[in-house]
């Protein structure tokens, strides 16, 4: 059922079911585990529903990080930052007001972890820091990404956190991961059909 809903939505939009319009560019990441120490990354900034400039929406950052075990697509949406509010999408007007989180955790080294990106103060950010927390929502910085807005990429990347992730980053809980898999599979099929 969920796969069909996302397939029809993507087909109607002739694009992704969610975050249909965005700006894609390159960047440089410096980090500590679970991120590589240094990597060239592809980044996409977008709005969930695709509302116009200055209108509230769920903002999103998609990040493709090359790792030793393949690409890692990390997708983050504007959320709260507390133990419970980080689980909910949050509508914001401006990037500078957004804190972008993974909504659902990953299981990494036996622990549940969430990620959060904090953009700089630019209207379109040129830099953001990535933070990690466990169940306690005690955030610590683990990476920094500097964007190259002038290096916008013409060929769109099909970010997919279900297919593109390191094996040690297991989406959790399993029931939610299964739903996400259906949603992404439906969106992929809908884009192919449009």
XYZ file of C-alpha atoms in Angstrom:
194
model
C 0.000 0.000 0.000
C 2.701 2.513 1.019
C 4.766 1.640 -2.037
C 1.754 2.376 -4.276
C 1.066 5.746 -2.613
C 4.659 6.917 -3.087
C 4.764 5.510 -6.650
C 1.648 7.476 -7.628
C 2.890 10.652 -5.954
C 6.280 10.450 -7.708
C 4.584 9.704 -11.034
C 2.229 12.679 -10.655
C 5.134 14.997 -9.790
C 7.449 13.540 -12.471
C 10.047 13.620 -9.713
C 10.707 12.392 -6.180
C 7.603 11.821 -4.053
C 9.044 14.098 -1.354
C 11.582 16.915 -1.693
C 10.869 17.228 -5.453
C 12.882 20.393 -6.110
C 16.303 21.158 -4.787
C 19.784 22.510 -5.382
C 22.557 19.957 -5.809
C 26.232 20.809 -5.375
C 29.562 19.430 -4.246
C 31.293 19.885 -0.921
C 34.122 18.775 1.322
C 33.616 16.777 4.509
C 36.050 16.496 7.393
C 34.998 14.159 10.146
C 35.547 11.555 12.806
C 33.928 8.086 13.015
C 31.506 7.042 11.727
C 32.464 9.517 8.971
C 35.707 9.410 6.995
C 38.465 11.840 7.992
C 38.135 13.610 4.633
C 35.874 13.127 1.610
C 34.454 14.953 -1.383
C 30.655 14.799 -1.073
C 27.540 15.498 -3.124
C 24.899 17.548 -1.308
C 21.287 18.391 -2.153
C 19.320 21.096 -0.326
C 15.547 20.894 -0.751
C 12.064 21.574 0.601
C 9.790 18.641 1.465
C 6.623 19.868 -0.246
C 8.405 22.287 -2.580
C 6.712 25.454 -1.269
C 7.860 28.852 -2.557
C 10.633 31.048 -1.102
C 10.050 32.164 2.498
C 7.093 29.820 2.997
C 7.196 27.217 5.793
C 8.221 23.730 4.769
C 10.202 20.750 6.018
C 13.720 21.523 4.786
C 16.070 18.721 3.804
C 19.735 17.970 3.287
C 20.783 14.856 1.377
C 24.444 13.964 1.677
C 26.305 11.286 -0.329
C 29.473 10.324 1.511
C 31.915 7.912 -0.158
C 33.206 5.357 2.348
C 35.545 2.365 2.132
C 32.455 0.121 1.940
C 30.469 2.101 -0.637
C 28.396 5.278 -0.754
C 26.437 6.383 2.297
C 23.329 8.472 1.580
C 22.465 10.365 4.750
C 19.123 12.197 4.528
C 18.115 14.751 7.133
C 14.942 16.841 7.530
C 14.120 19.782 9.766
C 13.174 18.461 13.204
C 13.329 19.360 16.851
C 16.485 18.628 18.831
C 15.122 17.136 22.071
C 14.806 13.493 23.015
C 11.215 13.368 21.703
C 11.022 16.351 19.300
C 13.879 14.993 17.147
C 11.410 12.283 16.058
C 9.040 14.823 14.460
C 9.340 16.928 11.291
C 9.350 20.685 11.873
C 8.188 23.372 9.451
C 10.598 26.324 9.166
C 10.906 29.321 6.839
C 14.687 29.803 6.698
C 17.735 27.561 6.679
C 19.333 29.469 9.548
C 16.401 28.445 11.782
C 16.580 24.746 10.888
C 18.089 21.832 12.741
C 17.972 18.851 10.407
C 17.839 15.353 11.835
C 17.506 11.740 10.729
C 14.042 11.364 12.398
C 14.614 7.622 12.809
C 17.803 6.246 14.351
C 20.464 3.933 13.038
C 21.836 1.005 15.014
C 25.610 1.535 15.061
C 27.957 -0.652 17.108
C 25.010 -1.965 19.120
C 23.666 1.495 20.021
C 20.858 3.631 18.618
C 22.227 6.890 17.153
C 20.667 9.944 15.504
C 22.370 12.540 13.298
C 21.667 16.260 13.081
C 22.993 18.928 10.690
C 23.267 22.559 11.806
C 23.530 25.039 8.893
C 25.416 28.324 9.094
C 23.541 31.651 9.040
C 23.397 32.055 5.244
C 20.071 32.245 3.428
C 21.390 29.269 1.461
C 23.965 27.646 3.769
C 27.582 27.335 2.675
C 28.636 25.218 5.649
C 27.065 22.963 8.233
C 28.195 20.810 11.115
C 26.966 17.263 11.694
C 26.271 16.057 15.212
C 25.560 12.614 16.650
C 23.632 11.592 19.741
C 22.464 8.452 21.468
C 19.172 7.982 23.298
C 19.926 10.915 25.610
C 19.875 13.581 22.834
C 23.268 14.823 24.054
C 24.639 16.061 20.716
C 28.355 16.047 19.857
C 29.944 17.272 16.642
C 31.366 14.516 14.420
C 31.808 16.235 11.030
C 31.820 19.507 9.160
C 30.757 20.024 5.541
C 31.795 23.020 3.455
C 29.596 23.466 0.390
C 30.698 24.707 -3.025
C 27.540 26.540 -4.218
C 29.283 27.530 -7.451
C 29.795 23.825 -8.264
C 26.195 22.865 -8.909
C 25.898 19.470 -10.523
C 23.759 19.042 -13.639
C 23.056 15.316 -13.330
C 20.661 14.684 -10.435
C 21.722 12.059 -7.910
C 19.027 9.608 -6.781
C 19.788 9.623 -3.054
C 18.477 6.497 -1.346
C 19.257 5.802 2.324
C 17.814 2.296 2.051
C 20.083 1.104 -0.781
C 23.147 3.259 -0.069
C 24.483 2.811 3.443
C 27.430 1.143 5.138
C 26.523 -2.313 6.500
C 27.312 -1.171 10.053
C 24.600 1.543 9.791
C 21.405 -0.468 10.228
C 18.151 1.549 10.031
C 16.071 1.103 13.187
C 13.587 0.053 14.333
C 13.161 -2.786 11.835
C 9.421 -2.216 11.292
C 10.021 1.438 10.390
C 12.959 0.502 8.155
C 10.611 -1.880 6.279
C 8.093 0.959 5.745
C 10.830 3.311 4.528
C 12.024 0.639 2.115
C 8.516 0.401 0.625
C 8.236 4.197 0.339
C 11.599 4.588 -1.427
C 10.910 1.640 -3.722
C 7.561 3.196 -4.708
C 9.143 6.594 -5.323
C 11.856 5.023 -7.518
C 9.248 3.183 -9.595
C 7.060 6.280 -9.936
C 9.973 8.357 -11.265
C 10.776 5.649 -13.817
C 7.149 5.561 -14.990
C 6.753 9.349 -15.385
